[in-house]
Amino acid sequence: MSDSQTVVPTSSHDDVHSPALLHHFATEEQQKDASNLGMWIFLATEVMFFGGLFCAYLIYRRWYFGDFAAASASITVWLGALNTAVLICSSLTVVLAIWAAQTSQRALLLLMLALTMLFGLAFLGIKGIEYKQKFDEHHVPGATFSFDHEEIPSQPGHYANPQHAQIFFALYFIMTGLHALHMIVGLGIFSWLFWMAWKGRFTPEYHTPLEIGGLYWHFVDIVWIYLFPLLYLIDRHS
Amino acid sequence: MATAIVSPVEREDYLNKEYGIASWLLTTDHKRIALLYLISITFFFFIGGFFALLIRLELLTPAGDLVQADTYNKLFTQHGQVMVFFFLIPSIPAVLGNFLIPLMVGAKDLAFPRINLLSWYLYIIAGIMMLHCMLTGGVDTGWTFYTPFSTAFSNTKVIEAGLAIFVSGFSSILTGLNFVVTIHRMRAPGLTWSRLPLFVWAHYATSIIQILGTPVIAITLVLVVAERALHLGIFDPKLGGDPLLFQHLFWFYSHPAVYIMILPSMGVVTEIIPCFARKRVFGYMFVALSSIAIAVFGFLVWAHHMFVAGISVYAALVFSILSYGVAVPSAVKVFNWTATLYKGSIHYDAPMLYAFGFVGLFTIGGLTGLFLSALGIDMHVHDTYFVIAHFHYIMVGGAVMGYLGGMHFWWPKISGKLYPEGWARLAALIVFIGFNLTFFPQFILGYLGMPRRYYQYPPEYQVLNVLSTAGATVLAVGYLLPMIYFLWSMRYGKPAPDNPWRAAGLEWTVQSPPTTFNFPEQPVVTWEAYNYDEIDKDYKEEAQVVG
Amino acid sequence: MHDHAKSPLKTYFAVWGALLLGTFLTYRVAFIDLGVFNPVVALVIATTKALLVALFFMHLINASERLLKLVVASTIFFLLILLTLTLTDYVSRPWTIAS
């Protein structure tokens, strides 16, 4: 193989492309596909991140089913169900926002982004109410934790082991807390998307940040879709 | 060999394009980021090596007379943490992978250059946290952080160490993410999967592990920190928790992590061997797919670290059988390397010496892994020096030798200078001798029953320990030599031609060192990988025309 | 790559409705005694909802190459490995923690 020739840096801008095209990509399509794949892979890491918690949950729910059921019965199920509905609505507003960008409807886009964030704030607000309830009932793990004399739903007369119930609450707070943290990051992302939309940066040809921000938001919704039955609905029928 | 059209001193490349600290600390050029990593991981290699030195000094005598027991615990813990998380896991991917993958696939940079820089900053932040932890009390739980000692009993800075490793994990995840997207989306026209260098395949497999495994140790460390800070009881038997759950979650990542450490090295060796045997790789597809197989299988075997920890015998059986399975794709590679060498035209340059060393030492390390997969043997040698020798054969005899081989092979491309070949061959020999002298006695020590993580031992183990420490000193010399002559070569080395090894691969078609955007124009690939027969034919024809 | 020859709005609202219905079902069924099938039903409904979000809201069903579906499938595969292989230990142990 012969030696290379004198270098000519490639910075020709002969082709007309979106100002958002980064120089190391050959085409806008390549950049969009790369961003999309990148976000999906990031979501894969998030699945495994939450996955470790689901593993711990699975093991202890099996071992301490009665105690977990008693603990689960003490969290307010309709608040959890409401929050599930809130997130589902927020996922709808996200896809509607993207559709608005695809059809050049700036006002609708901004409205949908704002609604998404509103739903997100509502979710966090309801979560705050739930956490306060747990705090007031001394169900927050740590020095102030107490869970005495709580009946196991399927075994009347038998009471839950407070230490095992504390494990439930530890997992409850860590799993929903981590989820809420992701929600807050999501709100930050959507604030930035709102600002970009306000500035008119999105067109039917280019709205990749909306799409990948949307992917992240839907993932956060999916995590909650699993958290709700697993945390709130252990043995509610006894 | 044709001379360069423009003299090297005037030619612009990625090193001389811009000067100043800001141009380095704010760079998005994958080649500069690779060098930033090179400096950082070399620094941590010294730190980890320093701890190793103290360990080996203590073990010169049977009595615990150099350091106190608690201090010794901190030494082996920090040696392990620094070497695993701050040296081995980043080493080849963050230095050679970052530098070479865009070049090897014919791209101007990785898919996400700014995320690449972020990855380095996360590594540095993690490193600073770790250094601070070590300087303000250290951690003594073993690099494995087993509970409930780490969560309830240790009086050292477990939380800080855990958080440092948590941050370093995200550096690793982002590197893996960047590589996968780059390899999928940014290959040059004509560069099909079956024409990719096997170095790229190896890094693809490594990235899969980084992406899927690292988050699990991240959340596990969060749980450890939470439990230690809040006394939650998730891993505390007194509160109903199971310490083994920690071990399951920890090893789910940490076993595949060892494949993060070895796969890139295998990729390096697979580049070196065909070049210095002047032959195509035997069984290209087998080697490519064996990398993926190692990544996948590696996730199925973690509880072989827990055979004596208290898991059920039935689970132990399952994991033992699966562990035998994971050896198969590694063996496939060894067969293919050997077959590539057969009837090749062997050249004994320094990279090839390291590659030979790798193949032999990795085979020994891998085979002793099979010993450990057998439940009956593991009962006897678990937590002894046999295990330590096993993993050092793979990590040091394998991964580090592959890393050094790769640094030598690509040094002309990275720096534009040639290292002194005579010194390099000498250093390779010293490393090989020093390594075996250090770690072979440890197999015997382990088999004879010397436990690991002990700072004192019965006198009958002394001779082997002295041999091991002597070997470590030789090994240290072997490691220092390349650092000295690589630095020397940057100032005084002969300028490197574009392709000093007449190697195959797109990285060798650009100047040494490359320009910032790598290729003057987009390459189009129409040839198969490792086409050494064609390259040598062309060279012979050229020589005939000239001569 | 988006195939939006027809209005996607119908699909989006249909999925939204299905998700809300699924949530309602999960909630109601939890109060009925199905024995060991309670968690099964809950997880089946949750998985259906997750699939709906992934396929239609996250446009996985429109993905032109199989790569993204492979990413999702392999992630789920390894998550299941974590859960099931860990379980092989716990289901075959004759002891729990006495506390």
XYZ file of C-alpha atoms in Angstrom, chain B residues 49-485:
437
model
C 0.993 -1.371 40.903
C 2.157 0.480 43.990
C -0.387 -1.409 46.085
C 0.762 -4.661 44.492
C 4.333 -3.815 45.402
C 3.391 -3.347 49.041
C 1.426 -6.595 49.044
C 4.338 -8.544 47.633
C 6.759 -6.889 50.053
C 4.582 -7.885 52.990
C 4.365 -11.433 51.706
C 8.155 -11.831 51.574
C 8.030 -13.008 55.169
C 5.533 -15.291 56.892
C 4.910 -12.829 59.699
C 2.699 -9.814 59.275
C 5.499 -7.362 59.831
C 5.349 -4.695 57.157
C 1.806 -3.439 57.644
C -1.035 -4.104 60.047
C -3.804 -6.507 59.150
C -6.338 -3.729 58.554
C -3.892 -1.914 56.312
C -3.241 -5.079 54.352
C -6.980 -5.416 53.791
C -6.982 -1.949 52.306
C -3.991 -2.769 50.114
C -5.519 -5.763 48.377
C -8.916 -4.076 48.155
C -7.587 -0.977 46.505
C -5.186 -2.908 44.295
C -8.168 -4.807 42.970
C -10.510 -1.845 42.603
C -7.961 0.389 40.906
C -6.698 -2.312 38.576
C -10.147 -3.598 37.610
C -12.185 -0.419 37.341
C -9.577 2.192 36.593
C -7.075 0.275 34.512
C -8.227 -2.986 32.954
C -11.814 -2.164 32.030
C -11.012 1.096 30.252
C -7.526 0.182 28.978
C -7.843 -1.238 25.497
C -11.328 0.039 24.642
C -10.732 3.608 25.824
C -7.226 3.918 24.403
C -6.890 1.649 21.380
C -10.615 1.261 20.713
C -11.251 4.995 20.797
C -8.249 5.694 18.594
C -8.739 2.938 16.062
C -12.402 2.126 15.638
C -13.331 5.191 13.581
C -10.205 4.637 11.480
C -10.917 0.939 11.065
C -14.489 1.533 9.896
C -13.563 4.437 7.643
C -15.288 7.191 9.621
C -14.244 10.684 10.650
C -14.994 10.113 14.306
C -17.146 8.047 16.620
C -20.923 8.488 16.420
C -21.056 10.729 19.497
C -17.784 12.629 19.956
C -19.042 14.835 22.788
C -20.327 11.807 24.680
C -16.865 10.342 24.194
C -15.361 13.350 25.956
C -18.026 13.126 28.656
C -17.025 9.521 29.141
C -13.450 10.603 29.884
C -14.595 13.310 32.297
C -16.744 10.795 34.155
C -13.686 8.566 34.418
C -11.626 11.444 35.789
C -14.316 12.420 38.305
C -14.542 8.800 39.418
C -10.780 8.647 39.656
C -10.616 11.745 41.817
C -13.322 10.340 44.086
C -11.382 7.089 44.356
C -8.111 8.868 45.082
C -9.776 10.965 47.737
C -11.274 7.842 49.259
C -7.898 6.114 49.346
C -6.122 9.119 50.793
C -8.673 9.711 53.548
C -8.954 6.225 54.979
C -9.346 3.805 52.121
C -11.606 0.792 51.913
C -10.979 -2.713 53.211
C -13.856 -4.869 52.052
C -12.070 -6.579 49.188
C -12.823 -5.333 45.669
C -15.906 -7.538 45.882
C -17.661 -5.426 48.568
C -19.305 -8.492 50.134
C -22.154 -7.762 52.529
C -22.868 -7.565 55.412
C -19.254 -6.603 56.105
C -19.374 -3.716 53.651
C -22.832 -2.556 54.690
C -22.766 -3.040 58.418
C -19.344 -3.729 59.860
C -16.529 -2.109 57.908
C -15.223 1.125 59.359
C -13.777 2.369 56.102
C -14.994 4.588 53.302
C -17.212 2.086 51.560
C -19.767 4.647 50.441
C -17.213 6.841 48.741
C -15.528 3.921 47.007
C -18.895 2.565 45.899
C -19.930 5.909 44.469
C -16.594 6.301 42.671
C -17.075 2.959 40.964
C -20.688 3.888 40.191
C -19.484 6.951 38.289
C -16.752 4.997 36.499
C -19.422 2.546 35.397
C -21.192 5.249 33.442
C -17.956 6.126 31.700
C -17.760 2.500 30.618
C -21.404 2.373 29.508
C -21.068 5.465 27.336
C -17.944 4.105 25.653
C -19.756 0.870 24.832
C -22.806 2.734 23.551
C -20.632 4.901 21.308
C -18.858 1.889 19.822
C -22.035 -0.052 19.040
C -23.677 2.891 17.282
C -20.475 3.694 15.387
C -20.008 0.127 14.199
C -23.635 -0.157 13.085
C -24.078 3.251 11.499
C -20.741 4.599 10.347
C -19.023 1.891 8.381
C -17.600 3.001 5.046
C -19.333 1.885 1.847
C -18.337 -1.689 1.031
C -17.280 -2.471 4.569
C -19.638 -5.314 5.297
C -19.679 -7.119 8.618
C -17.606 -9.936 7.168
C -14.887 -7.511 6.093
C -14.577 -5.771 9.443
C -11.309 -6.193 11.333
C -11.769 -8.705 14.133
C -10.567 -6.021 16.534
C -13.850 -4.263 15.752
C -15.894 -7.429 16.294
C -14.143 -7.925 19.632
C -14.986 -4.389 20.718
C -18.561 -4.836 19.578
C -18.886 -7.866 21.830
C -17.175 -5.994 24.667
C -19.594 -3.104 24.247
C -22.597 -5.426 24.558
C -21.303 -6.492 27.951
C -20.582 -2.929 29.020
C -24.084 -1.838 28.027
C -26.045 -4.674 29.587
C -23.909 -5.581 32.595
C -22.576 -2.361 34.065
C -25.983 -0.951 35.037
C -26.548 -3.942 37.313
C -23.447 -3.294 39.384
C -24.392 0.365 39.378
C -27.730 -0.305 41.034
C -26.134 -2.861 43.350
C -23.678 -0.255 44.592
C -26.594 2.148 45.098
C -28.231 -0.494 47.278
C -25.028 -0.993 49.264
C -24.648 2.732 49.806
C -28.321 3.051 50.790
C -28.110 0.133 53.171
C -24.933 1.396 54.778
C -26.309 4.897 55.177
C -29.851 4.011 56.256
C -29.528 0.493 57.727
C -32.225 -0.803 55.428
C -31.731 -4.538 55.797
C -31.718 -5.512 52.142
C -28.525 -7.512 52.578
C -28.407 -7.792 56.376
C -29.355 -11.209 57.794
C -30.246 -9.665 61.145
C -32.995 -7.713 59.402
C -34.152 -10.476 57.100
C -31.900 -9.649 54.188
C -29.797 -12.130 52.228
C -26.070 -11.433 51.762
C -26.106 -13.843 48.855
C -28.489 -11.607 46.958
C -25.727 -9.013 46.939
C -23.332 -11.596 45.568
C -25.758 -12.618 42.809
C -26.249 -9.015 41.740
C -22.548 -8.173 42.078
C -21.294 -11.133 40.075
C -23.982 -10.781 37.414
C -21.870 -7.843 36.239
C -18.460 -8.735 37.577
C -18.188 -12.009 35.792
C -19.038 -10.561 32.354
C -16.678 -7.738 33.366
C -13.757 -10.121 33.065
C -14.786 -10.622 29.456
C -14.797 -6.831 29.052
C -11.192 -7.053 30.157
C -10.109 -9.898 27.884
C -12.122 -9.578 24.656
C -10.428 -6.380 23.450
C -7.063 -7.998 24.086
C -8.126 -10.966 21.988
C -9.053 -8.467 19.302
C -5.576 -6.967 19.429
C -3.929 -10.374 19.150
C -6.145 -11.213 16.176
C -4.776 -8.127 14.404
C -1.157 -8.811 15.282
C -0.920 -12.495 14.426
C -2.021 -12.356 10.752
C 0.245 -9.340 10.191
C 3.375 -11.012 11.552
C 2.554 -14.365 9.999
C 1.644 -12.690 6.679
C -1.493 -14.806 6.423
C -5.206 -14.327 6.505
C -6.943 -15.245 9.742
C -7.970 -18.889 9.761
C -11.711 -19.167 10.200
C -12.640 -15.471 10.211
C -16.329 -16.051 10.903
C -15.577 -18.447 13.744
C -13.367 -15.880 15.405
C -15.941 -13.105 14.877
C -18.857 -15.109 16.221
C -16.836 -16.548 19.080
C -16.441 -13.003 20.392
C -20.211 -12.591 20.430
C -20.598 -16.055 21.954
C -18.207 -15.160 24.764
C -20.210 -12.011 25.468
C -23.510 -13.888 25.575
C -22.287 -16.945 27.445
C -20.390 -14.775 29.879
C -23.711 -13.602 31.291
C -24.820 -17.109 32.176
C -22.103 -18.243 34.550
C -21.736 -15.739 37.377
C -22.554 -17.959 40.344
C -19.396 -19.992 39.823
C -17.913 -17.340 42.113
C -20.383 -18.444 44.782
C -20.020 -22.226 44.847
C -19.036 -22.245 48.514
C -20.978 -19.164 49.553
C -24.214 -20.930 50.383
C -26.130 -21.251 47.136
C -27.995 -24.478 46.623
C -26.143 -27.456 45.202
C -28.579 -27.628 42.289
C -27.881 -24.030 41.282
C -24.173 -24.769 41.630
C -24.549 -27.697 39.219
C -26.289 -25.520 36.652
C -23.657 -22.830 36.837
C -20.831 -25.339 36.742
C -22.079 -26.854 33.495
C -22.619 -23.424 31.962
C -19.097 -22.399 33.005
C -17.645 -25.292 31.045
C -19.596 -24.003 28.079
C -18.100 -20.541 28.161
C -14.620 -21.968 27.645
C -15.554 -23.284 24.206
C -15.579 -20.018 22.227
C -12.307 -18.984 23.861
C -10.772 -22.268 22.813
C -12.075 -21.686 19.287
C -10.014 -18.515 19.175
C -6.867 -20.253 20.370
C -7.277 -22.904 17.662
C -7.789 -20.244 15.034
C -4.727 -18.254 16.099
C -2.657 -21.410 15.979
C -3.996 -22.345 12.570
C -3.254 -18.821 11.336
C 0.374 -19.227 12.413
C 0.697 -22.609 10.696
C 2.776 -22.262 7.528
C 2.899 -18.531 8.001
C 5.982 -16.407 7.476
C 6.640 -15.541 11.109
C 8.323 -12.280 12.107
C 9.379 -11.830 15.731
C 8.851 -8.140 16.189
C 7.840 -6.946 19.647
C 4.067 -6.950 18.986
C 4.305 -10.566 17.888
C 6.299 -11.510 20.992
C 3.492 -10.105 23.128
C 0.937 -11.954 21.012
C 2.792 -15.245 21.495
C 2.978 -14.555 25.198
C -0.748 -13.860 25.233
C -1.692 -17.100 23.508
C 0.347 -19.247 25.873
C -0.509 -17.472 29.099
C -4.180 -17.000 28.267
C -4.422 -20.728 27.533
C -2.988 -21.577 30.936
C -5.236 -19.062 32.649
C -8.282 -20.261 30.764
C -7.619 -23.930 31.437
C -7.217 -23.276 35.138
C -10.613 -21.627 34.945
C -11.962 -25.019 33.978
C -10.355 -26.470 37.073
C -12.306 -23.905 39.087
C -15.559 -24.699 37.292
C -15.394 -28.222 38.651
C -17.248 -28.171 41.968
C -15.002 -30.768 43.568
C -11.830 -28.846 42.859
C -13.327 -25.469 43.669
C -14.261 -26.630 47.166
C -10.557 -27.117 47.718
C -8.999 -24.081 46.013
C -11.674 -21.410 46.360
C -10.316 -18.317 48.118
C -6.743 -19.566 47.763
C -3.851 -18.338 45.690
C -4.901 -20.754 42.965
C -7.728 -18.403 42.094
C -5.421 -15.409 42.244
C -2.968 -17.081 39.886
C -5.816 -18.067 37.545
C -7.154 -14.584 37.096
C -3.739 -12.917 36.963
C -2.743 -15.284 34.178
C -5.705 -14.032 32.210
C -5.684 -10.412 33.264
C -1.942 -9.807 33.287
C -0.613 -12.603 31.125
C -3.531 -12.103 28.805
C -5.089 -8.661 28.889
C -2.023 -6.597 29.796
C 0.220 -8.381 27.319
C -2.379 -7.839 24.637
C -2.527 -4.185 25.610
C 1.255 -3.833 25.414
C 1.343 -5.691 22.116
C -1.304 -3.370 20.753
C 0.489 -0.269 22.012
C 3.634 -1.390 20.221
C 1.808 -2.386 17.039
C -0.075 0.894 16.691
C 2.487 3.198 18.298
C 3.818 4.353 14.911
C 0.276 5.283 13.875
C -0.578 6.989 17.169
C 2.632 8.965 17.631
C 4.161 9.094 14.178
C 7.359 7.720 15.656
C 9.055 4.333 15.740
C 9.917 2.816 19.104
C 13.359 1.143 19.440
C 12.758 -2.448 18.405
C 15.716 -3.958 20.262
C 14.661 -2.551 23.610
C 11.070 -3.541 22.914
C 11.950 -7.187 22.340
C 14.049 -7.182 25.486
C 11.206 -5.663 27.480
C 8.757 -8.257 26.139
C 11.079 -11.028 27.251
C 11.520 -9.465 30.694
C 7.762 -9.104 31.069
C 7.221 -12.736 30.115
C 9.858 -14.045 32.496
C 8.852 -11.728 35.328
C 5.196 -12.588 34.880
C 5.681 -16.338 35.074
C 8.035 -16.051 38.014
C 5.458 -13.968 39.846
C 2.360 -16.000 39.210
C 3.264 -19.603 38.556
C 4.348 -20.180 42.164
C 0.934 -18.870 43.184
C -0.792 -21.817 41.500
C 1.270 -24.107 43.669
C 0.719 -22.003 46.768
C -3.028 -22.132 46.238
C -3.064 -25.825 45.619
C -1.059 -26.316 48.796
C -3.685 -24.345 50.653
C -2.456 -20.778 51.143
C -5.540 -18.587 51.460
C -5.871 -15.289 49.638
C -6.212 -11.953 51.421
C -4.014 -13.108 54.299
C -1.044 -10.992 55.311
C 0.679 -13.740 57.245
C 1.149 -17.406 56.458
C 2.797 -20.574 57.762
C 6.576 -20.656 57.157
C 6.409 -23.558 54.698
C 4.919 -21.188 52.096
C 7.778 -18.723 52.234
C 9.987 -19.972 49.409
C 7.213 -19.757 46.844
C 6.214 -16.319 48.103
C 9.782 -15.072 47.801
C 9.935 -16.367 44.225
C 6.695 -14.570 43.502
C 7.946 -11.280 44.902
C 11.180 -11.611 42.969
C 9.176 -12.145 39.829
C 7.113 -9.056 40.585
C 10.262 -6.980 40.699
C 11.355 -8.285 37.314
C 7.870 -7.660 35.951
C 7.989 -4.084 37.199
C 11.216 -3.512 35.270
C 9.596 -5.013 32.213
C 6.694 -2.572 32.500
C 8.870 0.462 33.112
C 10.950 -0.072 29.991
C 8.177 0.587 27.450
C 7.062 3.658 29.351
C 10.580 5.007 29.109
C 11.239 4.228 25.461
